[in-house]
């Protein structure tokens, strides 16, 4: 629960509410009193979601207790009935009635009587515990119904507070702090609609990645068949000691249709990779897998390859394909990690929005109730609770990653200078493109709130991609040669 709006201003003291929102159409004192009355009622019911969730969990546990005690009570009741029938059967026998007290038959009857009595007592105790559990479940069910009613009442009060608050504190006409607090609510509600769309984008991109993986595996299987053909014809293990050397022309003739099929599958692979990158810009470029030019096969032209060159080229292409398979599997894993992070962020947004709305209502009540100095102090506290602006994403690269990042930055700066643009304009253009790629139409949002929501969404996506690509298990390992002892 948020802190209260502070002490009421004494009678006859000029409060901030008497000077705010002056002019034609200013709110009346009755409206302010109504807002404060509704706020205090709502503030007493603010923690209803937490209490309702805790009650639901208690109901679930109590239902398990009832099921367990019901099974125990049924078992003990059946056992007691069995023991009672056994005791009656033994007691009805004539020899048992005539047996002396010290005899074995009389001792057996006494034992069955004790067992029947003990089983009946245990069944009664179990039935009593079951009744207690049912009463507790009924109490919790009544409490849950009452909490649901109070939650609906709190939602109704929140809607009334929203309506009156818009009239008492119109945008751009009241306190700037209140405007920023209300804008934070708008941004979070926009995030609630934008983040699930990004999760759907990840799913669509992963469909394309899986199709690309299928095409690449088919191309690899074709290249594997070419290598098997080379081994069977004797090219892979050819030597001068062979009596009949391998036929290069036969290898060329049989490998040509296989290589054509591999080229077709690779073309489909890059097509699906392009679709994946169109659906999700965070997917990296696929590594280059370039198959041999068919015009360079042995016997095709003057500068064609010989048998050894053909064998090495096929082995190199197969190795590049395996590298692409590993890259693709890693991209699919990263896509799943990004989607999981987005769903986790979405689950946290509901509570964040509720806290932000409560902060706005508490600040509005503070302006109406407290004097100028106390209101300014409390508003500063509420403003300090706002989320900071998104900053830099990720860690500082080291080693080969740092070198690659520096080279990419140098190339970007060189291209910007050649185009006659400033570095700041270039970075702004890149950011605008990244934000525009995630834009969807959400009615009722101001352009400024939309811009802030897109900037925050861009930060969440970029940070999620960095976290997904970071190997957290190797963070404790040394990263320079001196730490390894060299």
Short mmCIF file of C-alpha atoms in Angstrom, two decimals:
data_model
loop_
_atom_site.label_atom_id
_atom_site.label_comp_id
_atom_site.label_asym_id
_atom_site.label_seq_id
_atom_site.Cartn_x
_atom_site.Cartn_y
_atom_site.Cartn_z
CA UNK A 1 0.00 0.00 0.00
CA UNK A 2 1.28 3.43 -0.91
CA UNK A 3 1.86 6.02 1.82
CA UNK A 4 -1.02 8.30 2.63
CA UNK A 5 -1.31 11.77 1.21
CA UNK A 6 -0.17 13.36 4.46
CA UNK A 7 -1.88 15.38 7.19
CA UNK A 8 -4.89 17.48 6.38
CA UNK A 9 -4.45 21.22 6.21
CA UNK A 10 -5.86 23.03 9.26
CA UNK A 11 -8.99 25.06 8.91
CA UNK A 12 -8.44 28.51 7.46
CA UNK A 13 -5.13 27.56 5.82
CA UNK A 14 -4.70 28.22 2.11
CA UNK A 15 -3.93 24.84 0.54
CA UNK A 16 -2.52 24.03 -2.85
CA UNK A 17 -5.90 22.73 -3.96
CA UNK A 18 -7.39 26.20 -3.62
CA UNK A 19 -4.93 27.67 -6.12
CA UNK A 20 -4.60 24.79 -8.61
CA UNK A 21 -6.67 24.57 -11.79
CA UNK A 22 -8.17 28.04 -11.48
CA UNK A 23 -10.22 29.57 -14.27
CA UNK A 24 -13.54 28.82 -15.95
CA UNK A 25 -14.83 25.32 -15.33
CA UNK A 26 -12.68 24.83 -12.19
CA UNK A 27 -13.70 21.88 -9.98
CA UNK A 28 -15.93 22.59 -7.03
CA UNK A 29 -15.28 21.76 -3.39
CA UNK A 30 -17.92 19.02 -3.53
CA UNK A 31 -16.00 17.28 -6.32
CA UNK A 32 -12.77 17.46 -4.36
CA UNK A 33 -14.44 16.08 -1.24
CA UNK A 34 -16.01 13.32 -3.32
CA UNK A 35 -12.61 12.43 -4.79
CA UNK A 36 -11.01 12.25 -1.34
CA UNK A 37 -13.88 10.17 0.04
CA UNK A 38 -13.60 7.70 -2.85
CA UNK A 39 -9.82 7.64 -2.55
CA UNK A 40 -9.87 6.69 1.13
CA UNK A 41 -12.43 3.96 0.42
CA UNK A 42 -10.32 2.65 -2.44
CA UNK A 43 -7.10 2.89 -0.41
CA UNK A 44 -8.63 0.61 2.23
CA UNK A 45 -9.32 -1.97 -0.50
CA UNK A 46 -6.06 -1.54 -2.39
CA UNK A 47 -4.43 -4.82 -1.36
CA UNK A 48 -7.40 -6.94 -2.45
CA UNK A 49 -5.53 -8.73 -5.29
CA UNK A 50 -2.79 -9.97 -2.94
CA UNK A 51 -5.30 -11.13 -0.34
CA UNK A 52 -7.44 -12.81 -2.99
CA UNK A 53 -4.46 -14.64 -4.45
CA UNK A 54 -3.33 -15.79 -1.00
CA UNK A 55 -6.88 -17.00 -0.24
CA UNK A 56 -6.99 -18.96 -3.51
CA UNK A 57 -3.73 -20.66 -2.61
CA UNK A 58 -5.09 -21.53 0.84
CA UNK A 59 -8.22 -22.93 -0.79
CA UNK A 60 -6.12 -25.13 -3.04
CA UNK A 61 -4.11 -26.46 -0.11
CA UNK A 62 -7.26 -27.03 1.94
CA UNK A 63 -8.86 -28.94 -0.92
CA UNK A 64 -5.86 -31.26 -0.92
CA UNK A 65 -6.21 -31.70 2.85
CA UNK A 66 -9.91 -32.55 2.44
CA UNK A 67 -9.19 -35.14 -0.24
CA UNK A 68 -6.49 -36.74 1.90
CA UNK A 69 -8.62 -36.79 5.05
CA UNK A 70 -11.62 -38.12 3.11
CA UNK A 71 -9.57 -41.06 1.87
CA UNK A 72 -8.23 -41.67 5.40
CA UNK A 73 -11.71 -41.46 6.92
CA UNK A 74 -13.11 -43.92 4.37
CA UNK A 75 -10.28 -46.38 5.02
CA UNK A 76 -10.67 -46.17 8.80
CA UNK A 77 -14.45 -46.48 8.61
CA UNK A 78 -14.19 -49.62 6.48
CA UNK A 79 -11.58 -51.03 8.86
CA UNK A 80 -13.82 -50.30 11.86
CA UNK A 81 -16.76 -52.02 10.16
CA UNK A 82 -14.60 -55.07 9.43
CA UNK A 83 -13.35 -55.23 13.02
CA UNK A 84 -16.92 -54.87 14.33
CA UNK A 85 -18.16 -57.74 12.18
CA UNK A 86 -15.24 -59.91 13.32
CA UNK A 87 -15.96 -59.08 16.97
CA UNK A 88 -19.66 -59.92 16.54
CA UNK A 89 -18.83 -63.19 14.77
CA UNK A 90 -16.46 -64.31 17.51
CA UNK A 91 -18.86 -63.21 20.26
CA UNK A 92 -21.81 -65.18 18.83
CA UNK A 93 -19.96 -68.50 18.95
CA UNK A 94 -21.20 -70.86 21.68
CA UNK A 95 -17.71 -72.02 22.62
CA UNK A 96 -16.68 -68.43 23.20
CA UNK A 97 -19.61 -67.84 25.54
CA UNK A 98 -18.85 -70.99 27.52
CA UNK A 99 -15.08 -70.48 27.57
CA UNK A 100 -13.53 -69.56 30.93
CA UNK A 101 -11.85 -66.20 31.33
CA UNK A 102 -8.33 -67.54 31.31
CA UNK A 103 -8.74 -69.60 28.16
CA UNK A 104 -7.26 -68.85 24.75
CA UNK A 105 -10.69 -68.45 23.13
CA UNK A 106 -11.73 -65.82 25.67
CA UNK A 107 -8.46 -63.92 25.14
CA UNK A 108 -9.14 -63.92 21.38
CA UNK A 109 -12.60 -62.45 21.96
CA UNK A 110 -11.14 -59.72 24.21
CA UNK A 111 -8.53 -58.90 21.53
CA UNK A 112 -11.15 -58.56 18.78
CA UNK A 113 -13.22 -56.35 21.08
CA UNK A 114 -10.26 -54.03 21.69
CA UNK A 115 -9.47 -53.84 17.97
CA UNK A 116 -13.09 -52.99 17.14
CA UNK A 117 -13.21 -50.30 19.82
CA UNK A 118 -9.88 -48.78 18.74
CA UNK A 119 -10.89 -48.76 15.06
CA UNK A 120 -14.19 -47.07 15.91
CA UNK A 121 -12.39 -44.37 17.90
CA UNK A 122 -9.89 -43.73 15.09
CA UNK A 123 -12.72 -43.50 12.56
CA UNK A 124 -14.55 -41.00 14.79
CA UNK A 125 -11.41 -38.85 15.20
CA UNK A 126 -10.77 -38.94 11.46
CA UNK A 127 -14.37 -37.92 10.79
CA UNK A 128 -13.98 -35.03 13.25
CA UNK A 129 -10.79 -33.84 11.52
CA UNK A 130 -12.55 -34.07 8.16
CA UNK A 131 -15.42 -31.95 9.46
CA UNK A 132 -12.94 -29.35 10.72
CA UNK A 133 -11.24 -29.23 7.31
CA UNK A 134 -14.61 -28.80 5.58
CA UNK A 135 -15.53 -25.96 7.95
CA UNK A 136 -12.19 -24.26 7.25
CA UNK A 137 -12.75 -24.69 3.51
CA UNK A 138 -16.21 -23.19 3.84
CA UNK A 139 -14.77 -20.24 5.76
CA UNK A 140 -12.12 -19.68 3.10
CA UNK A 141 -14.74 -19.95 0.37
CA UNK A 142 -16.84 -17.31 2.11
CA UNK A 143 -13.75 -15.13 2.50
CA UNK A 144 -12.91 -15.55 -1.18
CA UNK A 145 -16.43 -14.52 -2.18
CA UNK A 146 -16.19 -11.46 0.05
CA UNK A 147 -12.77 -10.57 -1.36
CA UNK A 148 -14.07 -10.90 -4.92
CA UNK A 149 -16.91 -8.56 -4.04
CA UNK A 150 -14.45 -6.10 -2.49
CA UNK A 151 -12.19 -6.35 -5.53
CA UNK A 152 -15.10 -5.50 -7.82
CA UNK A 153 -15.94 -2.61 -5.52
CA UNK A 154 -12.31 -1.44 -5.66
CA UNK A 155 -12.38 -1.58 -9.46
CA UNK A 156 -15.57 0.47 -9.49
CA UNK A 157 -14.00 3.02 -7.13
CA UNK A 158 -10.89 3.14 -9.32
CA UNK A 159 -13.03 3.89 -12.38
CA UNK A 160 -14.82 6.69 -10.52
CA UNK A 161 -11.50 8.09 -9.31
CA UNK A 162 -10.20 8.02 -12.88
CA UNK A 163 -13.22 9.96 -14.14
CA UNK A 164 -13.12 12.57 -11.38
CA UNK A 165 -9.32 12.80 -11.52
CA UNK A 166 -9.38 13.68 -15.22
CA UNK A 167 -11.72 16.57 -14.41
CA UNK A 168 -9.81 17.74 -11.34
CA UNK A 169 -6.35 17.37 -12.90
CA UNK A 170 -6.53 17.84 -16.68
CA UNK A 171 -3.38 17.16 -18.65
CA UNK A 172 -1.00 20.09 -19.22
CA UNK A 173 -3.08 22.23 -16.84
CA UNK A 174 -2.14 20.87 -13.41
CA UNK A 175 1.07 19.85 -11.68
CA UNK A 176 3.89 18.72 -14.04
CA UNK A 177 4.68 15.87 -11.65
CA UNK A 178 1.13 14.58 -11.95
CA UNK A 179 1.43 14.71 -15.73
CA UNK A 180 4.60 12.62 -15.61
CA UNK A 181 3.00 10.11 -13.25
CA UNK A 182 -0.04 9.78 -15.51
CA UNK A 183 2.20 9.48 -18.55
CA UNK A 184 4.03 6.60 -16.86
CA UNK A 185 0.69 4.77 -16.58
CA UNK A 186 0.01 5.37 -20.29
CA UNK A 187 3.46 4.06 -21.21
CA UNK A 188 3.01 0.91 -19.12
CA UNK A 189 -0.43 0.23 -20.59
CA UNK A 190 1.05 0.62 -24.06
CA UNK A 191 3.78 -1.82 -23.09
CA UNK A 192 1.09 -4.30 -22.04
CA UNK A 193 -0.15 -4.30 -25.64
CA UNK A 194 3.19 -4.08 -27.42
CA UNK A 195 5.16 -6.77 -25.59
CA UNK A 196 2.77 -9.66 -26.44
CA UNK A 197 2.97 -8.59 -30.08
CA UNK A 198 6.75 -8.93 -29.89
CA UNK A 199 6.33 -12.43 -28.46
CA UNK A 200 4.16 -13.31 -31.46
CA UNK A 201 6.85 -11.83 -33.71
CA UNK A 202 9.37 -14.20 -32.14
CA UNK A 203 7.11 -17.16 -32.86
CA UNK A 204 6.73 -16.18 -36.51
CA UNK A 205 10.47 -15.68 -36.86
CA UNK A 206 11.16 -19.06 -35.29
CA UNK A 207 8.84 -20.74 -37.80
CA UNK A 208 11.02 -19.31 -40.57
CA UNK A 209 14.19 -20.40 -38.74
CA UNK A 210 12.89 -23.95 -38.43
CA UNK A 211 12.09 -24.01 -42.15
CA UNK A 212 15.58 -22.72 -42.88
CA UNK A 213 17.04 -25.46 -40.68
CA UNK A 214 15.11 -28.09 -42.64
CA UNK A 215 16.43 -26.75 -45.97
CA UNK A 216 19.98 -26.57 -44.68
CA UNK A 217 19.85 -30.13 -43.36
CA UNK A 218 18.66 -31.32 -46.76
CA UNK A 219 21.57 -29.51 -48.43
CA UNK A 220 23.98 -31.08 -45.93
CA UNK A 221 22.54 -34.52 -46.65
CA UNK A 222 23.12 -33.98 -50.38
CA UNK A 223 26.73 -32.93 -49.73
CA UNK A 224 27.13 -35.98 -47.51
CA UNK A 225 25.94 -38.12 -50.43
CA UNK A 226 28.52 -36.44 -52.67
CA UNK A 227 31.25 -37.27 -50.17
CA UNK A 228 30.07 -40.88 -49.99
CA UNK A 229 30.13 -40.98 -53.79
CA UNK A 230 33.68 -39.63 -53.76
CA UNK A 231 34.73 -42.34 -51.31
CA UNK A 232 33.04 -45.04 -53.37
CA UNK A 233 34.67 -43.89 -56.61
CA UNK A 234 38.08 -43.61 -54.97
CA UNK A 235 38.62 -39.84 -54.99
CA UNK A 236 38.71 -39.39 -51.24
CA UNK A 237 41.41 -42.05 -50.78
CA UNK A 238 43.12 -41.79 -54.17
CA UNK A 239 46.90 -42.41 -54.36
CA UNK A 240 49.56 -43.21 -56.92
CA UNK A 241 49.69 -46.82 -55.73
CA UNK A 242 46.23 -47.62 -57.09
CA UNK A 243 46.21 -49.96 -60.08
CA UNK A 244 43.10 -48.29 -61.53
CA UNK A 245 42.99 -44.58 -60.64
CA UNK A 246 39.69 -42.84 -59.89
CA UNK A 247 37.72 -41.56 -62.86
CA UNK A 248 37.38 -37.80 -62.62
CA UNK A 249 34.88 -37.62 -65.47
CA UNK A 250 32.62 -40.20 -63.83
CA UNK A 251 32.77 -38.31 -60.54
CA UNK A 252 31.86 -35.08 -62.34
CA UNK A 253 28.97 -36.68 -64.20
CA UNK A 254 27.46 -38.28 -61.09
CA UNK A 255 28.04 -35.33 -58.73
CA UNK A 256 26.58 -32.61 -61.00
CA UNK A 257 22.85 -33.35 -60.32
CA UNK A 258 23.55 -33.70 -56.59
CA UNK A 259 25.32 -30.35 -56.48
CA UNK A 260 22.43 -28.75 -58.38
CA UNK A 261 20.01 -30.08 -55.76
CA UNK A 262 22.24 -28.78 -52.95
CA UNK A 263 22.33 -25.34 -54.59
CA UNK A 264 18.52 -25.34 -54.76
CA UNK A 265 18.20 -26.26 -51.07
CA UNK A 266 20.74 -23.59 -50.11
CA UNK A 267 18.75 -21.02 -52.05
CA UNK A 268 15.63 -21.95 -50.09
CA UNK A 269 17.68 -21.78 -46.88
CA UNK A 270 18.74 -18.17 -47.52
CA UNK A 271 15.19 -17.28 -48.59
CA UNK A 272 13.80 -18.47 -45.26
CA UNK A 273 16.61 -16.73 -43.40
CA UNK A 274 15.62 -13.49 -45.12
CA UNK A 275 12.01 -14.06 -44.05
CA UNK A 276 13.16 -14.67 -40.47
CA UNK A 277 15.15 -11.43 -40.46
CA UNK A 278 12.16 -9.54 -41.88
CA UNK A 279 9.99 -10.88 -39.08
CA UNK A 280 12.59 -10.30 -36.34
CA UNK A 281 15.48 -7.89 -36.88
CA UNK A 282 17.39 -9.35 -33.91
CA UNK A 283 18.18 -12.50 -35.91
CA UNK A 284 21.78 -12.36 -37.11
CA UNK A 285 22.95 -12.79 -40.68
CA UNK A 286 23.56 -16.38 -41.69
CA UNK A 287 27.16 -17.38 -42.48
CA UNK A 288 28.09 -17.77 -46.12
CA UNK A 289 27.85 -21.28 -47.55
CA UNK A 290 29.04 -21.00 -51.16
CA UNK A 291 28.97 -24.16 -53.27
CA UNK A 292 31.38 -24.77 -56.10
CA UNK A 293 30.59 -23.20 -59.47
CA UNK A 294 29.49 -25.98 -61.81
CA UNK A 295 31.44 -24.40 -64.66
CA UNK A 296 34.64 -25.07 -62.69
CA UNK A 297 34.08 -28.82 -62.46
CA UNK A 298 36.80 -30.98 -64.03
CA UNK A 299 36.53 -31.04 -67.81
CA UNK A 300 34.16 -28.06 -68.08
CA UNK A 301 36.58 -25.25 -69.01
CA UNK A 302 40.26 -24.42 -69.27
CA UNK A 303 40.73 -23.29 -65.63
CA UNK A 304 38.63 -26.07 -64.13
CA UNK A 305 39.56 -27.94 -60.97
CA UNK A 306 41.32 -31.27 -60.91
CA UNK A 307 40.22 -34.26 -58.86
CA UNK A 308 42.07 -33.16 -55.71
CA UNK A 309 40.73 -29.61 -55.93
CA UNK A 310 37.18 -30.90 -56.38
CA UNK A 311 37.50 -33.13 -53.31
CA UNK A 312 38.86 -30.31 -51.13
CA UNK A 313 36.16 -27.91 -52.34
CA UNK A 314 33.38 -30.35 -51.44
CA UNK A 315 34.89 -30.98 -47.99
CA UNK A 316 35.21 -27.23 -47.39
CA UNK A 317 31.59 -26.63 -48.40
CA UNK A 318 30.40 -29.41 -46.10
CA UNK A 319 32.37 -27.89 -43.21
CA UNK A 320 30.84 -24.45 -43.91
CA UNK A 321 27.40 -26.06 -43.91
CA UNK A 322 28.01 -27.66 -40.52
CA UNK A 323 29.02 -24.25 -39.18
CA UNK A 324 25.77 -22.81 -40.55
CA UNK A 325 23.78 -25.62 -38.87
CA UNK A 326 25.36 -24.77 -35.51
CA UNK A 327 24.64 -21.07 -36.09
CA UNK A 328 21.00 -21.81 -36.92
CA UNK A 329 20.47 -24.02 -33.87
CA UNK A 330 21.95 -21.28 -31.69
CA UNK A 331 19.62 -18.67 -33.24
CA UNK A 332 16.60 -20.89 -32.54
CA UNK A 333 17.71 -21.32 -28.92
CA UNK A 334 18.20 -17.57 -28.55
CA UNK A 335 14.77 -16.90 -30.07
CA UNK A 336 13.17 -19.18 -27.48
CA UNK A 337 15.09 -17.41 -24.70
CA UNK A 338 13.92 -14.00 -25.96
CA UNK A 339 10.31 -15.17 -26.08
CA UNK A 340 10.54 -16.60 -22.56
CA UNK A 341 11.96 -13.30 -21.29
CA UNK A 342 9.11 -11.38 -22.97
CA UNK A 343 6.49 -13.57 -21.32
CA UNK A 344 8.17 -13.10 -17.94
CA UNK A 345 8.21 -9.32 -18.49
CA UNK A 346 4.51 -9.42 -19.47
CA UNK A 347 3.61 -11.22 -16.25
CA UNK A 348 5.33 -8.48 -14.25
CA UNK A 349 3.64 -5.64 -16.14
CA UNK A 350 0.22 -6.19 -14.54
CA UNK A 351 1.51 -5.52 -11.03
CA UNK A 352 3.65 -2.63 -12.31
CA UNK A 353 0.60 -0.94 -13.89
CA UNK A 354 -1.41 -1.37 -10.71
CA UNK A 355 1.33 0.23 -8.62
CA UNK A 356 1.67 3.11 -11.09
CA UNK A 357 -2.08 3.79 -11.02
CA UNK A 358 -2.07 3.72 -7.22
CA UNK A 359 0.84 6.18 -7.26
CA UNK A 360 -1.14 8.60 -9.45
CA UNK A 361 -4.20 8.48 -7.18
CA UNK A 362 -2.08 8.96 -4.05
CA UNK A 363 -0.36 11.97 -5.61
CA UNK A 364 -3.70 13.51 -6.61
CA UNK A 365 -5.08 13.03 -3.10
CA UNK A 366 -1.88 14.53 -1.72
CA UNK A 367 -2.38 17.69 -3.80
CA UNK A 368 -5.98 18.02 -2.59
CA UNK A 369 -5.37 17.30 1.10
CA UNK A 370 -1.93 18.57 2.09
CA UNK A 371 -0.62 22.12 2.16
CA UNK A 372 1.82 23.44 -0.43
CA UNK A 373 5.08 22.42 1.26
CA UNK A 374 3.91 18.93 2.24
CA UNK A 375 2.41 18.37 -1.21
CA UNK A 376 5.65 19.38 -2.93
CA UNK A 377 7.65 17.04 -0.68
CA UNK A 378 5.33 14.08 -1.27
CA UNK A 379 5.17 14.73 -5.00
CA UNK A 380 8.97 14.66 -5.13
CA UNK A 381 8.89 11.25 -3.41
CA UNK A 382 6.38 9.94 -5.92
CA UNK A 383 8.40 11.30 -8.83
CA UNK A 384 11.53 9.58 -7.50
CA UNK A 385 9.69 6.25 -7.78
CA UNK A 386 9.37 6.56 -11.56
CA UNK A 387 11.38 4.15 -13.70
CA UNK A 388 14.62 5.70 -15.04
CA UNK A 389 15.05 6.32 -18.74
CA UNK A 390 16.48 3.37 -20.71
CA UNK A 391 20.27 3.48 -20.83
CA UNK A 392 22.95 1.49 -22.59
CA UNK A 393 22.33 -2.17 -23.29
CA UNK A 394 24.72 -5.05 -22.76
CA UNK A 395 28.31 -5.38 -21.61
CA UNK A 396 31.49 -3.90 -22.99
CA UNK A 397 32.86 -6.34 -25.59
CA UNK A 398 36.36 -7.73 -25.16
CA UNK A 399 38.77 -9.68 -27.31
CA UNK A 400 37.61 -10.57 -30.81
CA UNK A 401 34.17 -9.10 -30.13
CA UNK A 402 35.73 -5.74 -29.22
CA UNK A 403 37.82 -5.78 -32.40
CA UNK A 404 34.80 -6.59 -34.54
CA UNK A 405 32.73 -3.89 -32.83
CA UNK A 406 35.51 -1.32 -33.37
CA UNK A 407 35.80 -2.23 -37.04
CA UNK A 408 32.04 -1.98 -37.51
CA UNK A 409 31.99 1.40 -35.78
CA UNK A 410 34.85 2.65 -37.96
CA UNK A 411 33.06 1.51 -41.11
CA UNK A 412 29.86 3.23 -39.98
CA UNK A 413 31.67 6.49 -39.25
CA UNK A 414 33.44 6.36 -42.59
CA UNK A 415 30.17 5.81 -44.42
CA UNK A 416 28.55 8.67 -42.50
CA UNK A 417 31.39 11.05 -43.36
CA UNK A 418 31.22 10.09 -47.02
CA UNK A 419 27.49 10.77 -47.05
CA UNK A 420 28.07 14.13 -45.38
CA UNK A 421 26.01 13.38 -42.29
CA UNK A 422 26.89 13.96 -38.67
CA UNK A 423 27.40 11.04 -36.30
CA UNK A 424 24.49 12.14 -34.15
CA UNK A 425 22.10 12.16 -37.09
CA UNK A 426 23.26 8.70 -38.10
CA UNK A 427 22.66 7.22 -34.66
CA UNK A 428 19.25 8.91 -34.50
CA UNK A 429 18.32 7.41 -37.85
CA UNK A 430 19.30 3.91 -36.73
CA UNK A 431 17.31 4.24 -33.51
CA UNK A 432 14.28 5.58 -35.37
CA UNK A 433 14.42 2.66 -37.79
CA UNK A 434 14.64 0.18 -34.92
CA UNK A 435 11.65 1.76 -33.19
CA UNK A 436 9.59 2.06 -36.34
CA UNK A 437 10.00 -1.65 -37.00
CA UNK A 438 8.01 -2.43 -33.83
CA UNK A 439 5.22 0.13 -34.26
CA UNK A 440 1.57 -0.96 -34.17
CA UNK A 441 -1.57 1.12 -34.04
CA UNK A 442 -2.83 1.63 -30.48
CA UNK A 443 -5.71 4.12 -30.31
CA UNK A 444 -5.92 6.64 -27.50
CA UNK A 445 -2.18 7.12 -26.96
CA UNK A 446 -0.46 10.48 -27.22
CA UNK A 447 2.57 10.75 -29.51
CA UNK A 448 4.90 11.44 -26.58
CA UNK A 449 3.65 8.41 -24.64
CA UNK A 450 3.99 6.36 -27.80
CA UNK A 451 7.58 7.51 -28.25
CA UNK A 452 8.49 6.66 -24.65
CA UNK A 453 6.79 3.27 -24.88
CA UNK A 454 8.65 2.41 -28.08
CA UNK A 455 11.96 3.51 -26.56
CA UNK A 456 11.34 1.34 -23.50
CA UNK A 457 10.23 -1.56 -25.69
CA UNK A 458 13.39 -1.21 -27.77
CA UNK A 459 15.48 -1.29 -24.59
CA UNK A 460 13.67 -4.40 -23.29
CA UNK A 461 14.15 -6.22 -26.60
CA UNK A 462 17.81 -5.27 -26.91
CA UNK A 463 18.58 -6.21 -23.31
CA UNK A 464 16.74 -9.50 -23.73
CA UNK A 465 18.79 -10.29 -26.83
CA UNK A 466 22.04 -9.50 -25.01
CA UNK A 467 21.06 -11.68 -22.05
CA UNK A 468 20.07 -14.54 -24.36
CA UNK A 469 23.38 -14.40 -26.22
CA UNK A 470 25.47 -14.20 -23.03
CA UNK A 471 26.84 -17.48 -21.71
CA UNK A 472 26.27 -16.93 -18.01
CA UNK A 473 27.96 -20.21 -17.08
CA UNK A 474 31.36 -18.96 -18.30
CA UNK A 475 31.29 -15.54 -16.63
CA UNK A 476 33.62 -16.64 -13.85
CA UNK A 477 36.31 -17.87 -16.23
CA UNK A 478 39.39 -15.68 -16.90
CA UNK A 479 39.28 -13.79 -20.17
CA UNK A 480 42.96 -12.88 -20.67
CA UNK A 481 46.07 -15.01 -21.16
CA UNK A 482 47.89 -13.84 -18.02
CA UNK A 483 45.10 -15.15 -15.81
CA UNK A 484 45.57 -18.57 -17.41
CA UNK A 485 49.26 -18.64 -16.46
CA UNK A 486 50.80 -17.93 -19.88
#
